[in-house]
Amino acid sequence: TPPMVRLTKQAAIGGLLLFGTGCSLIAKLIYFVSAPTPDGHEAFFRKPWLQVLIMFLGMSFCIILDKPARRPAGKPAAGETTPLAGADAETEIDPKSPSVWIINLPTLFDLFATACGTVGLLYTSVSIYQMLRGAQLVFCALFSVVFLKRSLSKYNLAGIALAVTGITAVGAANVLSSSTPEDKAAQMFGVIVIVLGQLLQASQIVLEDFLLSNLKMTSMKVVAYEGLFGMLHCLLWVLPILQILPGNNNGSVEDSLESWHMVTHSWKVIAVVATDMSLMLCYNVCGMEVTQHLTGVHRVILETLRTLCVWIIDLFLYYVFAVRSIGEPWTLWSFVQLGGFACLISGTLCYNYEDLFKKTTPPSTLPGDASTAPADSAAGLLPIPATSEPVGAGYDASSPVPPHAMPFGSPAHAGFLGVGTPASFRQSHMMQ
């Protein structure tokens, strides 16, 4: 069945840059949209946990991209994952396929990882947030050593060293550029929370690979279910608990009653939320199309350009439109941030050097057969397909994407959407 959306290469590239940059900027912009509160005053819509709910709502809309396919009985739909443990391809119902409820576990990691990002954005700029997401590379490499007992090549180690250097430089520039001790403490808190979110996101990737490997479901539907379960978690217990816990939002960590009042009484908030969800959906569509048109090297360059676009627009907003709240000034510390950004990009390219620039033996198409799998594949970042069946809609194993170049929201479900993610721990375990 042909996909619902087909874009030209130029349109996909332009959409990736446009919608991806928009996702990142909107995530910060919403914190500076004012709306009426129940007591009649105007206040900024600074509701990071509600943003998590909005993200899951946007993910649930991916179900509209899951076009039903007419197929013979027993044959998987296009993009439907098939079990890798030797299941009979002619069997319609696989007894090894787990219940859809198993998606709840990685969804919880997704929820709290995204919350770390939305909270961190309250204290940092969008460009800093984007660059700090490079920490995911380090954590994925760490997990590959700890859980898979894999050794890292010299390119992997050099890439990790560069990434750590870049993250340190970016974080230090953000903190040291603050003028007061209070601002420094706030910036430090933001940096720590964002990096913690990347640790949780890397953990989610491990869970998805282990738990969802035998789930016979189209990749779009998996993302939609994550969105549905995430919304249920937020509405049924996360937001109610935050309403009870003491904090500085009308005595709560986050006052959901005030959030609802602000959303329903401000067309500006509604417009920003609707724009955010629309941009997420469009970005995912363009991401899938780009992976069909381009190689891994091009993807790395494009996503790097997108992160650079965010920074340039931040500077443009500050100096041209005088939008001090969202824009970012250029200071002496910006040179340190620029150096850190260069280290992050170099680290990503170096970590993936063997996969990007060296020819390797194609992996085996037999499940569990590692006889022809490349021995030095980048641990924890590039998947090693153990089957000829597609792992996800539009997924391309040759397209490594730097984690710091992901859009705002959850990057961990991006592997299903073909926008690049550190992956396949489960496949590596099978080959071992």
JSON list of C-alpha atoms in Angstrom, two decimals, residues 59 62 65-66 78-82 102-103 106-107 110 204-227 284-285 287-288 291-292 390-396 406 410-423 426-427:
[
{"chain": "A", "resi": 59, "resn": "MET", "atom": "CA", "xyz": [1.57, 11.75, 19.14]},
{"chain": "A", "resi": 62, "resn": "CYS", "atom": "CA", "xyz": [-0.21, 9.87, 14.24]},
{"chain": "A", "resi": 65, "resn": "LEU", "atom": "CA", "xyz": [-1.07, 8.47, 9.10]},
{"chain": "A", "resi": 66, "resn": "ASP", "atom": "CA", "xyz": [-1.63, 4.76, 9.66]},
{"chain": "A", "resi": 78, "resn": "ALA", "atom": "CA", "xyz": [3.49, -2.50, 5.24]},
{"chain": "A", "resi": 79, "resn": "GLY", "atom": "CA", "xyz": [5.52, -1.11, 8.10]},
{"chain": "A", "resi": 80, "resn": "GLU", "atom": "CA", "xyz": [4.22, -3.73, 10.54]},
{"chain": "A", "resi": 81, "resn": "THR", "atom": "CA", "xyz": [6.97, -5.15, 12.70]},
{"chain": "A", "resi": 82, "resn": "THR", "atom": "CA", "xyz": [7.38, -8.91, 12.67]},
{"chain": "A", "resi": 102, "resn": "ILE", "atom": "CA", "xyz": [3.28, -3.36, 27.37]},
{"chain": "A", "resi": 103, "resn": "ILE", "atom": "CA", "xyz": [3.68, 0.00, 25.62]},
{"chain": "A", "resi": 106, "resn": "PRO", "atom": "CA", "xyz": [8.40, 2.90, 27.78]},
{"chain": "A", "resi": 107, "resn": "THR", "atom": "CA", "xyz": [5.63, 5.51, 27.77]},
{"chain": "A", "resi": 110, "resn": "ASP", "atom": "CA", "xyz": [8.91, 9.05, 27.79]},
{"chain": "A", "resi": 204, "resn": "GLN", "atom": "CA", "xyz": [13.26, 4.36, 27.11]},
{"chain": "A", "resi": 205, "resn": "ILE", "atom": "CA", "xyz": [15.07, 3.32, 23.94]},
{"chain": "A", "resi": 206, "resn": "VAL", "atom": "CA", "xyz": [16.39, 0.20, 25.69]},
{"chain": "A", "resi": 207, "resn": "LEU", "atom": "CA", "xyz": [12.91, -0.67, 26.95]},
{"chain": "A", "resi": 208, "resn": "GLU", "atom": "CA", "xyz": [11.30, -0.20, 23.55]},
{"chain": "A", "resi": 209, "resn": "ASP", "atom": "CA", "xyz": [13.83, -2.47, 21.91]},
{"chain": "A", "resi": 210, "resn": "PHE", "atom": "CA", "xyz": [13.42, -5.21, 24.51]},
{"chain": "A", "resi": 211, "resn": "LEU", "atom": "CA", "xyz": [9.67, -5.04, 25.08]},
{"chain": "A", "resi": 212, "resn": "LEU", "atom": "CA", "xyz": [8.24, -4.11, 21.69]},
{"chain": "A", "resi": 213, "resn": "SER", "atom": "CA", "xyz": [10.31, -6.39, 19.46]},
{"chain": "A", "resi": 214, "resn": "ASN", "atom": "CA", "xyz": [7.51, -8.96, 19.06]},
{"chain": "A", "resi": 215, "resn": "LEU", "atom": "CA", "xyz": [4.60, -6.54, 19.03]},
{"chain": "A", "resi": 216, "resn": "LYS", "atom": "CA", "xyz": [2.84, -7.05, 15.69]},
{"chain": "A", "resi": 217, "resn": "MET", "atom": "CA", "xyz": [1.63, -3.55, 15.00]},
{"chain": "A", "resi": 218, "resn": "THR", "atom": "CA", "xyz": [2.36, -0.86, 12.46]},
{"chain": "A", "resi": 219, "resn": "SER", "atom": "CA", "xyz": [4.91, 1.66, 13.65]},
{"chain": "A", "resi": 220, "resn": "MET", "atom": "CA", "xyz": [2.48, 4.56, 13.38]},
{"chain": "A", "resi": 221, "resn": "LYS", "atom": "CA", "xyz": [0.03, 2.71, 15.57]},
{"chain": "A", "resi": 222, "resn": "VAL", "atom": "CA", "xyz": [2.74, 2.12, 18.20]},
{"chain": "A", "resi": 223, "resn": "VAL", "atom": "CA", "xyz": [3.38, 5.87, 18.37]},
{"chain": "A", "resi": 224, "resn": "ALA", "atom": "CA", "xyz": [-0.36, 6.56, 18.55]},
{"chain": "A", "resi": 225, "resn": "TYR", "atom": "CA", "xyz": [-0.73, 4.10, 21.43]},
{"chain": "A", "resi": 226, "resn": "GLU", "atom": "CA", "xyz": [2.17, 5.75, 23.25]},
{"chain": "A", "resi": 227, "resn": "GLY", "atom": "CA", "xyz": [0.34, 9.03, 22.86]},
{"chain": "A", "resi": 284, "resn": "ASN", "atom": "CA", "xyz": [7.32, 13.46, 11.51]},
{"chain": "A", "resi": 285, "resn": "VAL", "atom": "CA", "xyz": [5.94, 13.18, 7.97]},
{"chain": "A", "resi": 287, "resn": "GLY", "atom": "CA", "xyz": [11.32, 13.00, 8.65]},
{"chain": "A", "resi": 288, "resn": "MET", "atom": "CA", "xyz": [9.99, 9.77, 7.18]},
{"chain": "A", "resi": 291, "resn": "THR", "atom": "CA", "xyz": [14.98, 8.93, 5.32]},
{"chain": "A", "resi": 292, "resn": "GLN", "atom": "CA", "xyz": [13.65, 7.54, 2.04]},
{"chain": "A", "resi": 390, "resn": "PRO", "atom": "CA", "xyz": [11.05, -3.24, 8.13]},
{"chain": "A", "resi": 391, "resn": "VAL", "atom": "CA", "xyz": [11.39, -2.34, 11.79]},
{"chain": "A", "resi": 392, "resn": "GLY", "atom": "CA", "xyz": [9.29, 0.79, 11.38]},
{"chain": "A", "resi": 393, "resn": "ALA", "atom": "CA", "xyz": [7.58, 2.91, 8.79]},
{"chain": "A", "resi": 394, "resn": "GLY", "atom": "CA", "xyz": [10.20, 4.75, 6.78]},
{"chain": "A", "resi": 395, "resn": "TYR", "atom": "CA", "xyz": [12.96, 3.44, 9.01]},
{"chain": "A", "resi": 396, "resn": "ASP", "atom": "CA", "xyz": [16.45, 3.56, 7.56]},
{"chain": "A", "resi": 406, "resn": "MET", "atom": "CA", "xyz": [15.96, 16.03, 17.67]},
{"chain": "A", "resi": 410, "resn": "SER", "atom": "CA", "xyz": [10.15, 12.82, 22.79]},
{"chain": "A", "resi": 411, "resn": "PRO", "atom": "CA", "xyz": [13.00, 11.75, 20.52]},
{"chain": "A", "resi": 412, "resn": "ALA", "atom": "CA", "xyz": [12.79, 8.19, 21.72]},
{"chain": "A", "resi": 413, "resn": "HIS", "atom": "CA", "xyz": [9.73, 7.34, 19.64]},
{"chain": "A", "resi": 414, "resn": "ALA", "atom": "CA", "xyz": [11.48, 8.78, 16.60]},
{"chain": "A", "resi": 415, "resn": "GLY", "atom": "CA", "xyz": [12.83, 5.37, 15.58]},
{"chain": "A", "resi": 416, "resn": "PHE", "atom": "CA", "xyz": [9.29, 4.28, 14.81]},
{"chain": "A", "resi": 417, "resn": "LEU", "atom": "CA", "xyz": [8.70, 7.42, 12.80]},
{"chain": "A", "resi": 418, "resn": "GLY", "atom": "CA", "xyz": [11.92, 7.18, 10.83]},
{"chain": "A", "resi": 419, "resn": "VAL", "atom": "CA", "xyz": [13.46, 10.39, 12.15]},
{"chain": "A", "resi": 420, "resn": "GLY", "atom": "CA", "xyz": [16.46, 8.63, 13.65]},
{"chain": "A", "resi": 421, "resn": "THR", "atom": "CA", "xyz": [17.15, 7.31, 17.11]},
{"chain": "A", "resi": 422, "resn": "PRO", "atom": "CA", "xyz": [19.85, 5.42, 18.93]},
{"chain": "A", "resi": 423, "resn": "ALA", "atom": "CA", "xyz": [18.67, 1.85, 18.63]},
{"chain": "A", "resi": 426, "resn": "ARG", "atom": "CA", "xyz": [17.41, -6.13, 21.37]},
{"chain": "A", "resi": 427, "resn": "GLN", "atom": "CA", "xyz": [18.85, -7.07, 17.98]}
]
